[in-house]
CSV table of C-alpha atoms and ligand atoms in Angstrom, one decimal:
chain,number,residue,atom,x,y,z
A,5,MET,CA,-23.9,-188.3,33.8
A,6,LEU,CA,-20.7,-190.3,34.7
A,7,GLU,CA,-18.7,-187.1,34.7
A,8,VAL,CA,-20.7,-185.0,37.0
A,9,GLU,CA,-20.8,-188.0,39.0
A,10,GLU,CA,-17.0,-188.0,39.3
A,11,ARG,CA,-17.2,-184.0,40.0
A,12,VAL,CA,-19.8,-184.2,42.6
A,13,ALA,CA,-17.7,-187.1,44.3
A,14,ARG,CA,-14.5,-185.0,44.2
A,15,ALA,CA,-16.3,-181.8,45.6
A,16,CYS,CA,-17.0,-184.3,48.6
A,17,ALA,CA,-13.9,-185.8,49.3
A,18,ALA,CA,-12.4,-182.6,49.2
A,19,SER,CA,-14.1,-181.0,51.8
A,20,GLY,CA,-14.3,-184.1,54.1
A,21,ARG,CA,-17.9,-184.9,53.3
A,22,ASN,CA,-20.0,-188.4,52.6
A,23,ARG,CA,-21.1,-188.8,49.0
A,24,SER,CA,-24.6,-190.0,50.5
A,25,ASP,CA,-25.0,-186.7,52.1
A,26,VAL,CA,-25.3,-184.7,48.9
A,27,HIS,CA,-28.5,-185.4,46.6
A,28,VAL,CA,-28.1,-184.5,43.0
A,29,ILE,CA,-31.4,-183.3,41.4
A,30,ALA,CA,-31.8,-183.2,37.6
A,31,VAL,CA,-33.2,-180.2,36.5
A,32,THR,CA,-35.3,-180.9,33.1
A,33,LYS,CA,-36.9,-177.9,32.2
A,34,TYR,CA,-34.8,-177.4,29.1
A,35,VAL,CA,-35.0,-181.0,27.9
A,36,SER,CA,-38.1,-183.2,26.3
A,37,LEU,CA,-40.4,-185.9,27.7
A,38,GLU,CA,-38.3,-188.6,26.1
A,39,THR,CA,-35.0,-187.1,27.7
A,40,VAL,CA,-36.5,-187.2,31.2
A,41,SER,CA,-37.8,-190.8,30.6
A,42,ALA,CA,-33.8,-191.7,29.6
A,43,VAL,CA,-32.8,-190.0,32.7
A,44,LEU,CA,-35.1,-191.9,34.8
A,45,GLU,CA,-34.1,-195.0,33.2
A,46,ALA,CA,-30.6,-194.6,33.8
A,47,GLY,CA,-31.2,-194.2,37.4
A,48,LEU,CA,-31.3,-190.3,38.5
A,49,MET,CA,-34.8,-190.8,40.4
A,50,GLN,CA,-34.9,-186.8,41.4
A,51,ILE,CA,-36.5,-184.6,39.0
A,52,ALA,CA,-37.0,-180.7,39.2
A,53,GLU,CA,-38.8,-178.5,37.3
A,54,SER,CA,-39.8,-174.8,37.7
A,55,ARG,CA,-43.1,-174.1,36.0
A,56,TRP,CA,-45.9,-176.5,36.0
A,57,GLN,CA,-47.2,-175.3,32.4
A,58,ASP,CA,-43.7,-177.0,31.1
A,59,ALA,CA,-44.0,-179.7,33.6
A,60,GLU,CA,-47.7,-181.2,33.4
A,61,ARG,CA,-46.7,-183.3,30.1
A,62,LYS,CA,-43.7,-184.7,31.6
A,63,TRP,CA,-45.5,-185.1,35.0
A,64,LYS,CA,-48.3,-187.1,33.7
A,65,ALA,CA,-46.3,-189.7,31.9
A,66,LEU,CA,-43.8,-190.3,34.3
A,67,GLY,CA,-44.9,-188.6,37.7
A,68,ASP,CA,-45.3,-192.0,39.7
A,69,LYS,CA,-41.6,-192.8,38.2
A,70,GLY,CA,-39.1,-190.5,40.3
A,71,THR,CA,-39.4,-188.0,42.9
A,72,TRP,CA,-40.4,-184.3,41.7
A,73,HIS,CA,-39.2,-181.2,43.0
A,74,PHE,CA,-40.5,-177.4,41.8
A,75,ILE,CA,-37.9,-175.3,42.1
A,76,GLY,CA,-39.5,-172.0,40.2
A,77,HIS,CA,-41.2,-169.1,41.4
A,78,LEU,CA,-44.7,-170.7,42.5
A,79,GLN,CA,-47.6,-168.5,41.7
A,80,THR,CA,-50.6,-168.8,44.4
A,81,ASN,CA,-53.3,-170.1,41.8
A,82,LYS,CA,-50.8,-172.7,40.8
A,83,VAL,CA,-50.4,-174.8,44.0
A,84,LYS,CA,-53.7,-176.5,43.3
A,85,ASP,CA,-51.7,-178.0,40.3
A,86,VAL,CA,-48.6,-178.9,42.0
A,87,ILE,CA,-49.7,-180.3,45.2
A,88,GLY,CA,-49.4,-183.9,46.0
A,89,LYS,CA,-47.5,-184.3,42.7
A,90,PHE,CA,-43.9,-182.4,43.6
A,91,GLN,CA,-42.7,-184.0,47.0
A,92,TYR,CA,-40.2,-180.8,47.6
A,93,ILE,CA,-41.2,-176.9,47.0
A,94,HIS,CA,-37.8,-175.2,47.1
A,95,SER,CA,-39.2,-171.8,46.2
A,96,LEU,CA,-41.5,-170.8,49.4
A,97,ASP,CA,-40.9,-167.0,49.7
A,98,ARG,CA,-44.0,-165.4,50.8
A,99,LEU,CA,-46.9,-165.8,53.9
A,100,SER,CA,-49.6,-166.0,51.2
A,101,LEU,CA,-47.7,-168.9,49.5
A,102,ALA,CA,-47.5,-170.7,52.6
A,103,GLN,CA,-51.2,-170.2,53.6
A,104,GLU,CA,-51.9,-171.5,50.3
A,105,LEU,CA,-49.9,-174.7,50.5
A,106,HIS,CA,-51.3,-175.3,53.9
A,107,LYS,CA,-54.8,-175.4,53.0
A,108,LYS,CA,-54.3,-177.6,49.7
A,109,ALA,CA,-52.0,-180.0,51.7
A,110,GLU,CA,-54.8,-180.2,54.2
A,111,ALA,CA,-57.6,-180.9,51.4
A,112,ILE,CA,-55.7,-183.9,50.3
A,113,GLU,CA,-54.4,-184.9,54.4
A,114,GLN,CA,-50.6,-184.8,52.9
A,115,ASP,CA,-47.8,-182.8,54.4
A,116,VAL,CA,-45.7,-180.9,52.0
A,117,HIS,CA,-42.0,-180.6,52.4
A,118,VAL,CA,-40.4,-177.3,51.7
A,119,PHE,CA,-37.4,-175.1,51.2
A,120,LEU,CA,-37.3,-171.5,52.2
A,121,GLN,CA,-36.2,-169.6,49.4
A,122,VAL,CA,-33.6,-166.9,50.5
A,123,ASN,CA,-32.0,-164.1,48.3
A,124,ILE,CA,-28.6,-164.1,50.1
A,125,SER,CA,-27.2,-162.4,47.3
A,126,GLY,CA,-29.3,-159.7,47.7
A,127,GLU,CA,-29.5,-159.0,43.7
A,128,ASP,CA,-33.2,-157.1,43.1
A,129,THR,CA,-33.5,-159.8,40.2
A,130,LYS,CA,-34.0,-162.5,42.6
A,131,PHE,CA,-37.0,-164.1,44.3
A,132,GLY,CA,-36.6,-164.9,47.8
A,133,LEU,CA,-36.7,-163.5,51.5
A,134,SER,CA,-34.1,-161.7,52.9
A,135,PRO,CA,-32.1,-163.2,55.7
A,136,GLU,CA,-33.0,-160.9,58.2
A,137,ALA,CA,-36.7,-161.5,57.4
A,138,VAL,CA,-36.6,-165.1,58.0
A,139,PRO,CA,-36.7,-165.7,61.5
A,140,GLY,CA,-40.0,-163.8,61.5
A,141,PHE,CA,-41.5,-165.7,58.8
A,142,LEU,CA,-40.7,-169.0,60.5
A,143,ARG,CA,-43.1,-167.7,63.1
A,144,ASP,CA,-45.6,-166.3,61.1
A,145,ILE,CA,-46.0,-170.0,59.5
A,146,ALA,CA,-45.5,-171.8,62.5
A,147,SER,CA,-49.3,-172.8,63.0
A,148,LEU,CA,-49.6,-174.0,59.2
A,149,ASN,CA,-48.8,-177.6,60.6
A,150,ARG,CA,-48.8,-179.0,56.9
A,151,VAL,CA,-45.9,-177.1,55.5
A,152,LYS,CA,-42.8,-178.8,56.9
A,153,VAL,CA,-39.6,-176.8,56.5
A,154,ILE,CA,-36.8,-179.0,55.9
A,155,GLY,CA,-34.6,-176.4,54.2
A,156,LEU,CA,-33.3,-173.1,52.6
A,157,MET,CA,-32.6,-172.7,49.2
A,158,THR,CA,-30.7,-170.0,47.3
A,159,MET,CA,-29.6,-169.0,44.0
A,160,ALA,CA,-26.2,-167.5,43.5
A,161,PRO,CA,-25.4,-164.8,40.8
A,162,PHE,CA,-23.5,-166.2,37.5
A,163,GLU,CA,-20.1,-165.9,37.9
A,164,GLY,CA,-17.3,-166.3,35.4
A,165,ASP,CA,-15.2,-167.7,38.5
A,166,PRO,CA,-17.5,-170.1,40.6
A,167,GLU,CA,-15.1,-169.3,43.4
A,168,LEU,CA,-16.9,-165.9,43.6
A,169,THR,CA,-20.3,-167.7,44.8
A,170,ARG,CA,-18.7,-168.9,47.6
A,171,PRO,CA,-19.7,-166.4,50.2
A,172,VAL,CA,-23.5,-166.6,49.0
A,173,PHE,CA,-23.3,-170.5,50.0
A,174,ARG,CA,-21.4,-169.7,53.1
A,175,GLY,CA,-24.1,-167.2,53.9
A,176,LEU,CA,-27.0,-169.9,53.5
A,177,ARG,CA,-25.1,-172.4,55.5
A,178,ALA,CA,-24.7,-169.8,58.5
A,179,LEU,CA,-28.4,-168.9,58.3
A,180,ARG,CA,-29.3,-172.4,58.9
A,181,ASP,CA,-27.3,-172.7,61.9
A,182,GLU,CA,-28.6,-169.6,63.1
A,183,LEU,CA,-32.2,-170.5,62.7
A,184,ASN,CA,-31.6,-173.7,64.3
A,185,HIS,CA,-30.1,-172.2,67.3
A,186,LEU,CA,-33.4,-170.2,67.7
A,187,VAL,CA,-35.2,-173.4,67.5
A,188,LEU,CA,-38.0,-171.8,65.3
A,189,THR,CA,-39.2,-175.3,63.6
A,190,PRO,CA,-40.4,-178.6,65.4
A,191,GLU,CA,-37.7,-180.2,63.9
A,192,PRO,CA,-33.9,-178.7,62.8
A,193,ILE,CA,-33.6,-177.2,59.4
A,194,THR,CA,-31.1,-179.5,58.0
A,195,GLU,CA,-31.1,-179.3,54.1
A,196,LEU,CA,-29.4,-176.8,52.0
A,197,SER,CA,-30.6,-176.7,48.3
A,198,MET,CA,-27.8,-174.6,46.5
A,199,GLY,CA,-25.3,-175.4,43.5
A,200,MET,CA,-26.2,-175.0,40.2
A,201,SER,CA,-24.2,-176.1,36.5
A,202,ASN,CA,-21.9,-173.2,37.1
A,203,ASP,CA,-20.9,-173.4,40.7
A,204,PHE,CA,-22.2,-176.8,42.3
A,205,GLU,CA,-18.6,-178.0,43.5
A,206,VAL,CA,-18.2,-174.7,45.8
A,207,ALA,CA,-21.8,-175.1,46.8
A,208,ILE,CA,-20.7,-178.9,47.7
A,209,GLN,CA,-17.7,-177.6,49.6
A,210,GLU,CA,-19.9,-175.2,51.3
A,211,GLY,CA,-22.5,-178.0,52.8
A,212,ALA,CA,-25.4,-178.4,50.2
A,213,THR,CA,-27.2,-181.3,50.6
A,214,TRP,CA,-29.1,-181.0,47.4
A,215,VAL,CA,-27.7,-179.5,44.2
A,216,ARG,CA,-30.2,-178.7,41.4
A,217,LEU,CA,-28.2,-179.5,38.1
A,218,GLY,CA,-29.6,-178.9,34.6
A,219,THR,CA,-27.1,-178.1,31.6
A,220,VAL,CA,-24.4,-179.9,32.8
A,221,LEU,CA,-26.1,-183.2,33.8
A,222,VAL,CA,-29.0,-183.7,31.5
A,223,GLY,CA,-28.1,-180.8,28.8
A,224,HIS,CA,-30.2,-178.0,27.3
A,225,GLU,CA,-32.2,-179.0,23.9
A,226,GLU,CA,-33.9,-176.5,22.0
A,227,GLY,CA,-37.9,-175.6,21.7
B,319,PLP,C1,-32.8,-174.0,35.7
B,319,PLP,C2,-32.4,-174.0,37.4
B,319,PLP,C3,-31.7,-174.8,37.8
B,319,PLP,C4,-30.5,-175.2,37.0
B,319,PLP,O1,-29.8,-174.5,36.1
B,319,PLP,P1,-28.5,-175.1,35.5
B,319,PLP,O2,-27.8,-173.7,35.5
B,319,PLP,O3,-28.7,-175.2,33.8
B,319,PLP,O4,-27.8,-176.0,35.9
B,319,PLP,C5,-31.2,-174.7,39.0
B,319,PLP,N1,-32.2,-174.1,40.0
B,319,PLP,C6,-33.0,-173.4,39.4
B,319,PLP,C7,-34.1,-172.5,40.6
B,319,PLP,C8,-33.4,-173.1,37.9
B,319,PLP,O5,-34.6,-172.4,37.8
């Protein structure tokens, strides 16, 4: 964990960014409840899971201890399970999901903070809106006032040389800046959720404000 912190700090320094502008999320989908507990004890308070089925036990035991992020593909029929529990949803990628998030958030009278997942790399194995579709999507969801779009999220392809992911991260930042010129949201979109174990330093250099770190930070356990 200390080594990761040093690498994050170095990537910030190398690109003239403040360390406090980059939030580290511990992705705990590969680890046990006991490990999540230890992660929280160590002071890492941002926890991410990608499937409710895997997260449920952990959230029920530790949900009040940290801030929870949902980062996986979210089925519409699972919104009822995650709403009000996960403060951030990183994977909004379709209108039907936005409608369901709004409906369930309205029912509990809470806003839900979301990132739009964008498929910058264009790989057809990846979820996410195409960059071209994002402005229209923001117009389509504008009336869903419980859904607060605070940022964009992307996943880069796995590359042996992380440097090759740079255009993907740069593309997400450029899209964010274009969207803000178009003024499609009540508040500017500020956040960029990008960078994983393999490529987080490049993502930070390109403007990531949230990095999602599993293997490199909390490990990858069997089972
Ligand atoms: C699993 C996962 C991560 C973390 O992956 P690592 O490579 O282990 O850091 C980050 N983001 C998403 C969306 C994931 O599904």
